[in-house]
Amino acid sequence: MDHVTLTVSGMSCGHCVKAVEGSVGELQGVKKVAVDLAKGQVDVEFDTKLVSIDKIKETIDDQGYDVK
């Protein structure tokens, strides 16, 4: 399993947390997703054989948030 911490802007509430955790968590190969709203960070534990970092970033972007 690999781990990445992404900086995400635009998240401001519990709904934002649920949207990101829910959408990323549904990706095949993602084992764990944790949003830190105060820091604007998303920690993801995932299997690189099943999902790429680019796909994770795209999924967050599709929810309306900017990934750096």
PDB file of C-alpha atoms in Angstrom:
ATOM      1  CA  MET A   1       0.000   0.000   0.000  1.00  0.00           C
ATOM      2  CA  ASP A   2       1.116   3.511  -0.833  1.00  0.00           C
ATOM      3  CA  HIS A   3       0.177   6.674   1.017  1.00  0.00           C
ATOM      4  CA  VAL A   4      -0.231  10.232  -0.243  1.00  0.00           C
ATOM      5  CA  THR A   5      -1.265  13.488   1.412  1.00  0.00           C
ATOM      6  CA  LEU A   6      -2.907  15.886  -1.029  1.00  0.00           C
ATOM      7  CA  THR A   7      -3.524  19.581  -0.428  1.00  0.00           C
ATOM      8  CA  VAL A   8      -7.092  20.409  -1.392  1.00  0.00           C
ATOM      9  CA  SER A   9      -8.680  23.859  -1.419  1.00  0.00           C
ATOM     10  CA  GLY A  10     -12.363  24.701  -1.391  1.00  0.00           C
ATOM     11  CA  MET A  11     -13.448  22.330   1.383  1.00  0.00           C
ATOM     12  CA  SER A  12     -15.290  24.207   4.116  1.00  0.00           C
ATOM     13  CA  CYS A  13     -17.800  21.942   5.858  1.00  0.00           C
ATOM     14  CA  GLY A  14     -18.861  18.455   6.831  1.00  0.00           C
ATOM     15  CA  HIS A  15     -20.612  17.985   3.497  1.00  0.00           C
ATOM     16  CA  CYS A  16     -17.287  18.644   1.758  1.00  0.00           C
ATOM     17  CA  VAL A  17     -15.615  15.998   3.898  1.00  0.00           C
ATOM     18  CA  LYS A  18     -18.323  13.441   3.116  1.00  0.00           C
ATOM     19  CA  ALA A  19     -18.217  14.235  -0.612  1.00  0.00           C
ATOM     20  CA  VAL A  20     -14.454  13.733  -0.847  1.00  0.00           C
ATOM     21  CA  GLU A  21     -14.223  10.733   1.484  1.00  0.00           C
ATOM     22  CA  GLY A  22     -17.203   9.069  -0.194  1.00  0.00           C
ATOM     23  CA  SER A  23     -16.097   9.547  -3.788  1.00  0.00           C
ATOM     24  CA  VAL A  24     -12.438   8.670  -3.242  1.00  0.00           C
ATOM     25  CA  GLY A  25     -13.355   5.804  -0.919  1.00  0.00           C
ATOM     26  CA  GLU A  26     -15.414   4.186  -3.697  1.00  0.00           C
ATOM     27  CA  LEU A  27     -12.411   3.906  -6.027  1.00  0.00           C
ATOM     28  CA  GLN A  28     -11.120   0.373  -6.448  1.00  0.00           C
ATOM     29  CA  GLY A  29      -7.788   0.053  -4.659  1.00  0.00           C
ATOM     30  CA  VAL A  30      -8.385   2.797  -2.086  1.00  0.00           C
ATOM     31  CA  LYS A  31      -8.118   1.363   1.401  1.00  0.00           C
ATOM     32  CA  LYS A  32      -8.444   4.487   3.559  1.00  0.00           C
ATOM     33  CA  VAL A  33      -9.361   8.151   3.082  1.00  0.00           C
ATOM     34  CA  ALA A  34      -9.166  10.808   5.778  1.00  0.00           C
ATOM     35  CA  VAL A  35      -9.924  14.505   5.279  1.00  0.00           C
ATOM     36  CA  ASP A  36      -8.393  17.092   7.611  1.00  0.00           C
ATOM     37  CA  LEU A  37     -10.669  20.060   7.022  1.00  0.00           C
ATOM     38  CA  ALA A  38      -8.603  22.476   9.162  1.00  0.00           C
ATOM     39  CA  LYS A  39      -5.408  21.738   7.233  1.00  0.00           C
ATOM     40  CA  GLY A  40      -7.083  21.352   3.847  1.00  0.00           C
ATOM     41  CA  GLN A  41      -5.498  17.945   3.385  1.00  0.00           C
ATOM     42  CA  VAL A  42      -6.670  14.550   2.212  1.00  0.00           C
ATOM     43  CA  ASP A  43      -4.703  11.451   3.267  1.00  0.00           C
ATOM     44  CA  VAL A  44      -5.203   8.438   1.029  1.00  0.00           C
ATOM     45  CA  GLU A  45      -3.897   4.898   1.460  1.00  0.00           C
ATOM     46  CA  PHE A  46      -4.153   2.996  -1.819  1.00  0.00           C
ATOM     47  CA  ASP A  47      -2.835   0.192  -4.024  1.00  0.00           C
ATOM     48  CA  THR A  48      -0.938   1.609  -7.030  1.00  0.00           C
ATOM     49  CA  LYS A  49      -1.713  -1.560  -8.998  1.00  0.00           C
ATOM     50  CA  LEU A  50      -5.431  -0.715  -8.881  1.00  0.00           C
ATOM     51  CA  VAL A  51      -5.644   3.095  -8.834  1.00  0.00           C
ATOM     52  CA  SER A  52      -3.318   5.979  -9.714  1.00  0.00           C
ATOM     53  CA  ILE A  53      -2.691   9.244  -7.888  1.00  0.00           C
ATOM     54  CA  ASP A  54      -3.971  11.012 -11.000  1.00  0.00           C
ATOM     55  CA  LYS A  55      -7.286   9.142 -10.763  1.00  0.00           C
ATOM     56  CA  ILE A  56      -7.589  10.098  -7.078  1.00  0.00           C
ATOM     57  CA  LYS A  57      -6.890  13.759  -7.915  1.00  0.00           C
ATOM     58  CA  GLU A  58      -9.391  13.648 -10.792  1.00  0.00           C
ATOM     59  CA  THR A  59     -12.064  12.230  -8.478  1.00  0.00           C
ATOM     60  CA  ILE A  60     -11.534  15.037  -5.954  1.00  0.00           C
ATOM     61  CA  ASP A  61     -11.547  17.600  -8.767  1.00  0.00           C
ATOM     62  CA  ASP A  62     -14.833  16.150 -10.055  1.00  0.00           C
ATOM     63  CA  GLN A  63     -16.365  16.951  -6.639  1.00  0.00           C
ATOM     64  CA  GLY A  64     -15.535  20.631  -7.226  1.00  0.00           C
ATOM     65  CA  TYR A  65     -12.345  21.018  -5.203  1.00  0.00           C
ATOM     66  CA  ASP A  66      -8.887  22.096  -6.300  1.00  0.00           C
ATOM     67  CA  VAL A  67      -6.067  19.615  -5.733  1.00  0.00           C
ATOM     68  CA  LYS A  68      -2.507  20.881  -5.550  1.00  0.00           C
TER      69      LYS A  68
END
